[in-house]
PDB file of C-alpha atoms in Angstrom:
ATOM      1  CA  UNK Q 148     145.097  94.255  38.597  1.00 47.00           C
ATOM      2  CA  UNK Q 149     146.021  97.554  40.649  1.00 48.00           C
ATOM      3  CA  UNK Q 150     144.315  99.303  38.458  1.00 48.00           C
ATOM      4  CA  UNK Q 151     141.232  97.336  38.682  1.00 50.00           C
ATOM      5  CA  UNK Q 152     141.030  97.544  42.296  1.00 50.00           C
ATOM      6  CA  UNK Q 153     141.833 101.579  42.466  1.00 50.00           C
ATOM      7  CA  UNK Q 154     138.620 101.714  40.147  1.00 50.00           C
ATOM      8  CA  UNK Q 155     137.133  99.758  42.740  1.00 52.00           C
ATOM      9  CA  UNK Q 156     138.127 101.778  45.961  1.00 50.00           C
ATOM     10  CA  UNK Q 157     135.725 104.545  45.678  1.00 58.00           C
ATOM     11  CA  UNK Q 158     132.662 102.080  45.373  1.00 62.00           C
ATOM     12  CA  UNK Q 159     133.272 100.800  48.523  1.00 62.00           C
ATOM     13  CA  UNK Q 160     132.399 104.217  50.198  1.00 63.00           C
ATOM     14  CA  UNK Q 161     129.782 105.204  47.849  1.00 67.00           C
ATOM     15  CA  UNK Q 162     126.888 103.500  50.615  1.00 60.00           C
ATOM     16  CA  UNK Q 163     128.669 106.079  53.378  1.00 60.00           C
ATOM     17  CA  UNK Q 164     129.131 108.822  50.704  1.00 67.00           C
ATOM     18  CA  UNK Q 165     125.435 109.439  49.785  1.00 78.00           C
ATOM     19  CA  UNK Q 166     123.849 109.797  53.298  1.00 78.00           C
ATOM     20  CA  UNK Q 167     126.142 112.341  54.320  1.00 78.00           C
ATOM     21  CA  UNK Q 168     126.171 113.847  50.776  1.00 84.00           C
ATOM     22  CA  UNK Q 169     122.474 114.235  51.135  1.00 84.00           C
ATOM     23  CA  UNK Q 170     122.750 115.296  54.954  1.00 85.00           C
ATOM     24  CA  UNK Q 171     125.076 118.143  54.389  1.00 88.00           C
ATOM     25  CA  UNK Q 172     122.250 119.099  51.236  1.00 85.00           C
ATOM     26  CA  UNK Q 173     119.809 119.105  53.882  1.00 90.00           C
ATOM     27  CA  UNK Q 174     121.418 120.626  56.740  1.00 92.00           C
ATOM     28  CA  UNK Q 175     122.906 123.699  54.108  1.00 94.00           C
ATOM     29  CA  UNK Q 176     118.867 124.582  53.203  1.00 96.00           C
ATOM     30  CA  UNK Q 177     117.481 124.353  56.380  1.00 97.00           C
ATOM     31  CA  UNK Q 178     120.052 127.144  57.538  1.00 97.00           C
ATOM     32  CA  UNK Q 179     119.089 128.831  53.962  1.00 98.00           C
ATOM     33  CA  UNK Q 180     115.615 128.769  54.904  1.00 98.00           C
ATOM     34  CA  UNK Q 181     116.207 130.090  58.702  1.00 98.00           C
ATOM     35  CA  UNK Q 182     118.308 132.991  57.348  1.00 98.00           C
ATOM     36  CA  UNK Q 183     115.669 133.673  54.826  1.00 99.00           C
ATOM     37  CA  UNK Q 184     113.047 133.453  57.161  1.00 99.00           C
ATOM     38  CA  UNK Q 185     115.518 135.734  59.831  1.00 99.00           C
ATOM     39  CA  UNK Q 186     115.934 138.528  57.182  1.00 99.00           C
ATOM     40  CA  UNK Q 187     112.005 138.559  56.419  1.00 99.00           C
ATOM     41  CA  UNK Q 188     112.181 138.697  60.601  1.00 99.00           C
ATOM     42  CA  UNK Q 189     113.473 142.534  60.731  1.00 98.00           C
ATOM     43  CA  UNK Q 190     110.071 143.963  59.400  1.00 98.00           C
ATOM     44  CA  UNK Q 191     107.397 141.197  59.926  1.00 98.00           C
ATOM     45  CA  UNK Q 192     106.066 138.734  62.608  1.00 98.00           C
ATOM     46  CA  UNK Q 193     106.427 134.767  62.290  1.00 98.00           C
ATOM     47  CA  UNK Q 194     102.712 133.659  61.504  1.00 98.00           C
ATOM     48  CA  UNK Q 195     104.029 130.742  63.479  1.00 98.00           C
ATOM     49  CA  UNK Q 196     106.858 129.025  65.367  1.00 99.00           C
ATOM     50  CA  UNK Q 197     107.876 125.107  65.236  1.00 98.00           C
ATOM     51  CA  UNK Q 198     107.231 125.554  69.143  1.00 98.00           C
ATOM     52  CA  UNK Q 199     104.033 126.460  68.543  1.00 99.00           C
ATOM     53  CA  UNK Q 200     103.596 123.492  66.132  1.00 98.00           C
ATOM     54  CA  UNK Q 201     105.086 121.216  68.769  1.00 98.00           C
ATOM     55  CA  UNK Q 202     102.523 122.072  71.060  1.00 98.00           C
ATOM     56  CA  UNK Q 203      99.471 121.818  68.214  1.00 98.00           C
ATOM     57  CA  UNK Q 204     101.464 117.834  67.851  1.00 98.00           C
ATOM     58  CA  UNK Q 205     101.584 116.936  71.576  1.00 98.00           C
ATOM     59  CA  UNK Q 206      97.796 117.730  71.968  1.00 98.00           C
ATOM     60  CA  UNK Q 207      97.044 115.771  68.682  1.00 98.00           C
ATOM     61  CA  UNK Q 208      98.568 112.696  69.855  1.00 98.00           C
ATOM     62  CA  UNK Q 209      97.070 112.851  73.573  1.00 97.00           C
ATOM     63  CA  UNK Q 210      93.609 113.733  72.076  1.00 97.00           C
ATOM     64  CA  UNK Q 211      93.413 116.638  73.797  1.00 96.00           C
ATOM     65  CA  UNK Q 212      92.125 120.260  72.737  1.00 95.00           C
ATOM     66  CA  UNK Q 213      94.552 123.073  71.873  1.00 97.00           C
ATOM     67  CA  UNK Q 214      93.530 126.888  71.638  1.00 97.00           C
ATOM     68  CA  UNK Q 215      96.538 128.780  70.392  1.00 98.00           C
ATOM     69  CA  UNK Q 216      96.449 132.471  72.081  1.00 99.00           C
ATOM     70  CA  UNK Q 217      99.301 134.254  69.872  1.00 99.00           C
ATOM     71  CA  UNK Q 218      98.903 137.944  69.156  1.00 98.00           C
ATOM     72  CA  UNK Q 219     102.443 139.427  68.206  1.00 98.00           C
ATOM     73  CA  UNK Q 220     102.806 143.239  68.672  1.00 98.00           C
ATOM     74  CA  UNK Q 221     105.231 145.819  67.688  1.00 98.00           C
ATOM     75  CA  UNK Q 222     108.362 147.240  70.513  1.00 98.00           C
ATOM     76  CA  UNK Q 223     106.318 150.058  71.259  1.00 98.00           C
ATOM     77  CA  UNK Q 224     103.073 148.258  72.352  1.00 98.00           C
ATOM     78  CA  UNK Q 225     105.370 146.502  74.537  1.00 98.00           C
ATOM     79  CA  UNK Q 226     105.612 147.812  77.945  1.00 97.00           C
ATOM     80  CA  UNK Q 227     109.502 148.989  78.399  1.00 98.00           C
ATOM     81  CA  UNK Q 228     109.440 147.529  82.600  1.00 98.00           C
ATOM     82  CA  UNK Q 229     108.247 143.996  80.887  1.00 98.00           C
ATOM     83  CA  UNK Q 230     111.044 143.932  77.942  1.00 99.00           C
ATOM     84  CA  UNK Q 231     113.635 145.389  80.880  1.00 99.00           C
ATOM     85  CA  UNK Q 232     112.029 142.499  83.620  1.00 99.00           C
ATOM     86  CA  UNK Q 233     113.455 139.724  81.061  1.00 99.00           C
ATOM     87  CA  UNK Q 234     116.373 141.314  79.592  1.00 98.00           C
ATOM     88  CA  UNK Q 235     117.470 141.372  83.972  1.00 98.00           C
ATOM     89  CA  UNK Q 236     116.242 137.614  84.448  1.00 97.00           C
ATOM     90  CA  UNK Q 237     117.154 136.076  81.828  1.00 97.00           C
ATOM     91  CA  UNK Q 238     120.278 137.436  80.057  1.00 97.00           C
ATOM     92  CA  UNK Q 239     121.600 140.576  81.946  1.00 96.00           C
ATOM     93  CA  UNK Q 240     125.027 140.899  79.121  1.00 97.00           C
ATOM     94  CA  UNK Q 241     121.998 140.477  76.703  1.00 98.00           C
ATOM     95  CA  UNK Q 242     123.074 144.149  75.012  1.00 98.00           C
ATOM     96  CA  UNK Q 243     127.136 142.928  75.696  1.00 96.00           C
ATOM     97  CA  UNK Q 244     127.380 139.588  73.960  1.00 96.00           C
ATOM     98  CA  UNK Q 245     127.403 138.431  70.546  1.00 96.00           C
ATOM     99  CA  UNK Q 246     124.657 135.827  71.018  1.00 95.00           C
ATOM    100  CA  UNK Q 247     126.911 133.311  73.540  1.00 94.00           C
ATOM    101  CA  UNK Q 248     127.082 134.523  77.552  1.00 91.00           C
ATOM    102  CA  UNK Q 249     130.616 133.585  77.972  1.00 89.00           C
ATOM    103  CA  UNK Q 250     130.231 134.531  82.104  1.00 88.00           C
ATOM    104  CA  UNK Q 251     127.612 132.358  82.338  1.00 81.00           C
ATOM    105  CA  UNK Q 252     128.563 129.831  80.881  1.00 77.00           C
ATOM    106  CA  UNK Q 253     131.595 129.319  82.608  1.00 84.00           C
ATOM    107  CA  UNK Q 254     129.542 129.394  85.766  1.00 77.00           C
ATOM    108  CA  UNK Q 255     127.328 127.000  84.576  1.00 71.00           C
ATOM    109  CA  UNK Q 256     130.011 124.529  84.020  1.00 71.00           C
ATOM    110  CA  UNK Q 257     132.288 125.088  87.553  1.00 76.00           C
ATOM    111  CA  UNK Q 258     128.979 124.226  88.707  1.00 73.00           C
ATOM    112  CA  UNK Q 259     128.497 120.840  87.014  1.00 68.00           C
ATOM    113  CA  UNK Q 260     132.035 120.066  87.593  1.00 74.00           C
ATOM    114  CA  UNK Q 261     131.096 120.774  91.736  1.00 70.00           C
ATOM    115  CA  UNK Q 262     128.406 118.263  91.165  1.00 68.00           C
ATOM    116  CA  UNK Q 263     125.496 121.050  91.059  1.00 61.00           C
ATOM    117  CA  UNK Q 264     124.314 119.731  88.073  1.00 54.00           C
ATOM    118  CA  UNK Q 265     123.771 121.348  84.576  1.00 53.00           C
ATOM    119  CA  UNK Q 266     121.527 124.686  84.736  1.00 52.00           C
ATOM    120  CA  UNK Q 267     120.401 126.715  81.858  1.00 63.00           C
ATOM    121  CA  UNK Q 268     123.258 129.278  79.978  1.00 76.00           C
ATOM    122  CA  UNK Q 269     121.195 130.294  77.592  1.00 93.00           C
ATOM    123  CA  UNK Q 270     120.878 133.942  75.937  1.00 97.00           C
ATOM    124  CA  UNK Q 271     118.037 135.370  74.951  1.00 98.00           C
ATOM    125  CA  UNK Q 272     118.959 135.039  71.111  1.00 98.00           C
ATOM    126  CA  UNK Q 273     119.311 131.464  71.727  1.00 98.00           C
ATOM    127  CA  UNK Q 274     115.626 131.187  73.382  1.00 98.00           C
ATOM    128  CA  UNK Q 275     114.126 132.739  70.314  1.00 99.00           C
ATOM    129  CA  UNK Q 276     115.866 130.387  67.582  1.00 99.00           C
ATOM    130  CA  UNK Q 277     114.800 127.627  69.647  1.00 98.00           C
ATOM    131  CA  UNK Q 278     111.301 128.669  69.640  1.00 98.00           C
ATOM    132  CA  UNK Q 279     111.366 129.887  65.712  1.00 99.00           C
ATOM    133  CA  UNK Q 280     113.570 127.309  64.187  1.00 98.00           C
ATOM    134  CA  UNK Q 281     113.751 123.584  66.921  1.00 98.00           C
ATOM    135  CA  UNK Q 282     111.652 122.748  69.846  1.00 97.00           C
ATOM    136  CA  UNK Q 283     112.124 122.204  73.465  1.00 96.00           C
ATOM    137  CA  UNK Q 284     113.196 118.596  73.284  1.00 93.00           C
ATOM    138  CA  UNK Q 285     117.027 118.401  74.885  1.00 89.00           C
ATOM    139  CA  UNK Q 286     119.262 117.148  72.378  1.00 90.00           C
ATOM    140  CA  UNK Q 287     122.486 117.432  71.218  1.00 91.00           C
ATOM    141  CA  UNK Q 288     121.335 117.863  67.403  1.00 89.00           C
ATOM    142  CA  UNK Q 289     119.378 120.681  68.834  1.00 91.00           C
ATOM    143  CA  UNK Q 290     122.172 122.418  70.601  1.00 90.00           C
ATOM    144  CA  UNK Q 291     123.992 121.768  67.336  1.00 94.00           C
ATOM    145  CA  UNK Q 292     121.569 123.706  65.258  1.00 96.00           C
ATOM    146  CA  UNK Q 293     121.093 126.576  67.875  1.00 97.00           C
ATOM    147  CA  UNK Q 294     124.881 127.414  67.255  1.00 96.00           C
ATOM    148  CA  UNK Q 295     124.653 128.351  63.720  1.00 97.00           C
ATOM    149  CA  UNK Q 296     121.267 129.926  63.975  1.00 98.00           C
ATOM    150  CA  UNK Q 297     121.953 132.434  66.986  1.00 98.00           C
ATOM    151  CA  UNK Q 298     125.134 133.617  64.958  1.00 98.00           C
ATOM    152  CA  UNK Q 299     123.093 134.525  62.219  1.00 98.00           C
ATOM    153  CA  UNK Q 300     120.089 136.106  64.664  1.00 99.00           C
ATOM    154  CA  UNK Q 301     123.156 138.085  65.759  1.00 98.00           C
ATOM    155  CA  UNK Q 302     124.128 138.723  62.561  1.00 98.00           C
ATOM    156  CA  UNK Q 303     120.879 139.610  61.013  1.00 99.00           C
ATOM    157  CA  UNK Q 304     118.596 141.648  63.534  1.00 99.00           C
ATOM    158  CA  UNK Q 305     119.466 144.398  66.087  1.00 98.00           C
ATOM    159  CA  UNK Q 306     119.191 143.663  69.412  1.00 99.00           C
ATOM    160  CA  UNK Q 307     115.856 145.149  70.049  1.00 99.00           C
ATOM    161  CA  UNK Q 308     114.521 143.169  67.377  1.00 99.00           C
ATOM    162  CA  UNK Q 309     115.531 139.922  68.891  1.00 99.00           C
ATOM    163  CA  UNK Q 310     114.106 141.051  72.514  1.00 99.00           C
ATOM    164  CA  UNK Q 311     110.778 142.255  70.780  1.00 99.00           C
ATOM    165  CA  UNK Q 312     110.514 138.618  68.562  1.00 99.00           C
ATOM    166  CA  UNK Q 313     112.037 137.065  71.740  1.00 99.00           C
ATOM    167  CA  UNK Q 314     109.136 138.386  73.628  1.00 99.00           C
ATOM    168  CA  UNK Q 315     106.211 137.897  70.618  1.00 99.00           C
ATOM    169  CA  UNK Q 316     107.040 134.485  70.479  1.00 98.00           C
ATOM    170  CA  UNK Q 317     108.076 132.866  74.315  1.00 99.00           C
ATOM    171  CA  UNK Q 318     106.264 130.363  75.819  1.00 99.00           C
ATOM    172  CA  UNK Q 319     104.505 131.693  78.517  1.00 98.00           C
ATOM    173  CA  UNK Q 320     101.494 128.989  79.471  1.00 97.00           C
ATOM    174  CA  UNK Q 321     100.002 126.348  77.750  1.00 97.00           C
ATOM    175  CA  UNK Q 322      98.544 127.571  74.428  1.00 98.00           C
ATOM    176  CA  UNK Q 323      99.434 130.746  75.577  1.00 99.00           C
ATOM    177  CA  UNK Q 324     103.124 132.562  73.593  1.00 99.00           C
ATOM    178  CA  UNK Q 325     103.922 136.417  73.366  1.00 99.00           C
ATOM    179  CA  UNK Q 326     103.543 139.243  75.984  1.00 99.00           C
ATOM    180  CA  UNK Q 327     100.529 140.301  74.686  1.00 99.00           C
ATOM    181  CA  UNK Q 328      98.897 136.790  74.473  1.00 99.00           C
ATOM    182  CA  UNK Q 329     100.319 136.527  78.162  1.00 99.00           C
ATOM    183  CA  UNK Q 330      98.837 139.923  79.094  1.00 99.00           C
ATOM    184  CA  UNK Q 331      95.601 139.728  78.056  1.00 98.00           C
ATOM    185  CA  UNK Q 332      95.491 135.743  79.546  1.00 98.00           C
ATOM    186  CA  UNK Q 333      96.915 136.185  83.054  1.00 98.00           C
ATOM    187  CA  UNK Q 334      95.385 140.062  83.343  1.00 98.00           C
ATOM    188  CA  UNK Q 335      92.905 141.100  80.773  1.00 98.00           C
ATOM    189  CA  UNK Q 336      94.720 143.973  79.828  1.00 98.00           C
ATOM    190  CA  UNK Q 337      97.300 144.431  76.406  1.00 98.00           C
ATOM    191  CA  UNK Q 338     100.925 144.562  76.830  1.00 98.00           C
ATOM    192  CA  UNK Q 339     101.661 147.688  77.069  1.00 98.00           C
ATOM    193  CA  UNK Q 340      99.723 148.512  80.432  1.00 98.00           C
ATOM    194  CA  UNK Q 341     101.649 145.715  82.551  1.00 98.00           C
ATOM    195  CA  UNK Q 342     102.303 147.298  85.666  1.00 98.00           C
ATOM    196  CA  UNK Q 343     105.868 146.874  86.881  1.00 98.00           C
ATOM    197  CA  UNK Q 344     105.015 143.955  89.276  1.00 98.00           C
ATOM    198  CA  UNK Q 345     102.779 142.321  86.891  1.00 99.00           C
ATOM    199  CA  UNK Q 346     105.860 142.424  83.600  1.00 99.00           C
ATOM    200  CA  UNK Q 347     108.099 141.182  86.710  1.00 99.00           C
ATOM    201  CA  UNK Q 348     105.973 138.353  87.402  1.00 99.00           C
ATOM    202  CA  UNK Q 349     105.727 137.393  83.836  1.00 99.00           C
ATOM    203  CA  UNK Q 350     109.428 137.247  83.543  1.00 99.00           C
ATOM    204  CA  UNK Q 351     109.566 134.985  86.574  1.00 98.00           C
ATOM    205  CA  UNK Q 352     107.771 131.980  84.333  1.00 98.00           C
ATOM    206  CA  UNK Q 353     109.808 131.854  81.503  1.00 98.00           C
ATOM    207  CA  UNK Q 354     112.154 129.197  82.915  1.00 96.00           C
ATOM    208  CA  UNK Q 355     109.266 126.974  83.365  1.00 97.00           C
ATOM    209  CA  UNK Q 356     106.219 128.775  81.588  1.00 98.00           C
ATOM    210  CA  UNK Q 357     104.126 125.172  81.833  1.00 97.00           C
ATOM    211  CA  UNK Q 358     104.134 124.938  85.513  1.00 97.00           C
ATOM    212  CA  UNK Q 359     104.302 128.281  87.088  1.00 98.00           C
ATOM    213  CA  UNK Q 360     101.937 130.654  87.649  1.00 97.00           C
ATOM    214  CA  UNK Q 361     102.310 134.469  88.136  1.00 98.00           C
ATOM    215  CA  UNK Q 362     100.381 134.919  91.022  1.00 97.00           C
ATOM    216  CA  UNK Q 363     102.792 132.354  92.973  1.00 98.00           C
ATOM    217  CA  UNK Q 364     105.510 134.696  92.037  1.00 98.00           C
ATOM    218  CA  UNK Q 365     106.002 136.985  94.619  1.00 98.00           C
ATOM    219  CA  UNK Q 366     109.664 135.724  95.730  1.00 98.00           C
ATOM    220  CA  UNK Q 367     111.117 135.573  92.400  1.00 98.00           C
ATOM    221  CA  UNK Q 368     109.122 138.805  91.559  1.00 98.00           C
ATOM    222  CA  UNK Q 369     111.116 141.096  94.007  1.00 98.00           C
ATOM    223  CA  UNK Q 370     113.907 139.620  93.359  1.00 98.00           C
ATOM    224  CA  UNK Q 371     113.965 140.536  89.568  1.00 99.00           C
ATOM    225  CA  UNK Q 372     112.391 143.966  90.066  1.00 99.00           C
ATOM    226  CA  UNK Q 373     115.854 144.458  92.304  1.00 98.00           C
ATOM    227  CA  UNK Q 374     117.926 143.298  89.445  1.00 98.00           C
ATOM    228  CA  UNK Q 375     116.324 146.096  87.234  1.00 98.00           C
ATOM    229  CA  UNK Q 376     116.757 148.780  90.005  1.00 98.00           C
ATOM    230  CA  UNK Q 377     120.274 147.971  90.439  1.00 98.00           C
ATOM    231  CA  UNK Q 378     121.004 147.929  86.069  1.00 98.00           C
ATOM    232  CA  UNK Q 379     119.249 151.087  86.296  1.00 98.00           C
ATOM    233  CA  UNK Q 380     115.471 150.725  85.081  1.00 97.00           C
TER     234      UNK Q 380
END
């Protein structure tokens, strides 16, 4: 009879078993694919982003038109004050850390806990799995998956690789993702004859690339163009 019902045991699992059998499967060659996809990173350009698909499915289900203005180009073609502008606004340890800003996000979190709310901690290798790999929906599966995936961007490509993909592939107006796509839309010239102001003010919209627009960024301009004097660009 003991027997009977230890042969028994294991069936009563098997209905939990499977799905996170099958899960783990999953999860194991999505991160496969991504490092694939990461290693085939170092030489070539991402024909396209799941951001970018995001945005192609938001338009299709409001009915409205999307025109896709994505034109990656190599580090050289891209100006060094516009790859300097983001590295100071956006991740200033970005050559320091491994992938995580410890600094900030400790700050980040005294804050919450002073009632400031939650701001953004994120590095730079972070922003560009996101926009390779998720999407810009807030979740915690999200943040789950950007863990694994920024170790191995850290793992896999150089630094300057990740600022030069990092900067091919940001968001940075609607339809509108890469410095040269951004460029050529907001000034009608390529990439890599930004002025200084002009790769400032593109920095400046990254935070919020859907609402603001580099001519209102005068303020936030200075400000980062101060930042790069004082790291010494």
């Amino acid at each position: 009879m003991a027997a009977r019902r230890k042969a028994k045991a294991p069936s009563r699992w098997r209905w939990l078993w499977s799905p996170v059998k099958w899960a783990t499967v999953a999860l194991l060659g999505y991160l496969l694919a991504c490092t694939l996809l990461l290693v085939a990173y170092r030489w070539v350009d991402p024909p396209i982003t799941t951001v970018q698909i995001q945005r192609y499915a938001e338009a299709a289900v409001a009915g409205e038109p999307f025109a896709l203005q994505y034109a990656p180009v190599s580090e050289a073609e891209q100006d060094a004050d516009a790859r300097h502008a983001v590295v100071a606004s956006e991740d200033a340890r970005f050559y320091t850390h491994h992938g995580f800003d410890a600094v900030e996000l400790r700050a980040a979190y005294e804050e919450a806990r002073a009632g400031g709310g939650m701001r953004g901690a994120s590095t730079l290798t972070q922003q560009l799995v996101k926009n390779l790999f998720l999407t810009t929906h807030r979740s915690w599966l999200r943040k789950g998956l950007e863990l694994p995936l920024t170790v191995l961007a850290e793992w896999i490509l150089p630094k300057d690789r990740i600022l030069t993909l990092y900067l091919n592939s940001a968001e940075m107006g609607r339809g509108v993702f890469g410095l040269e796509a951004a460029a050529r839309h907001h000034y009608g010239r390529s990439a890599s004859e930004l002025t200084r102001d002009q790769a400032a003010r593109l920095a400046a919209i990254l935070p919020a690339p859907l609402e603001r627009r580099p001519q209102d960024m005068s303020r936030t301009s200075s400000r980062i163009q101060t930042r790069m004097r004082q790291m010494g660009w």
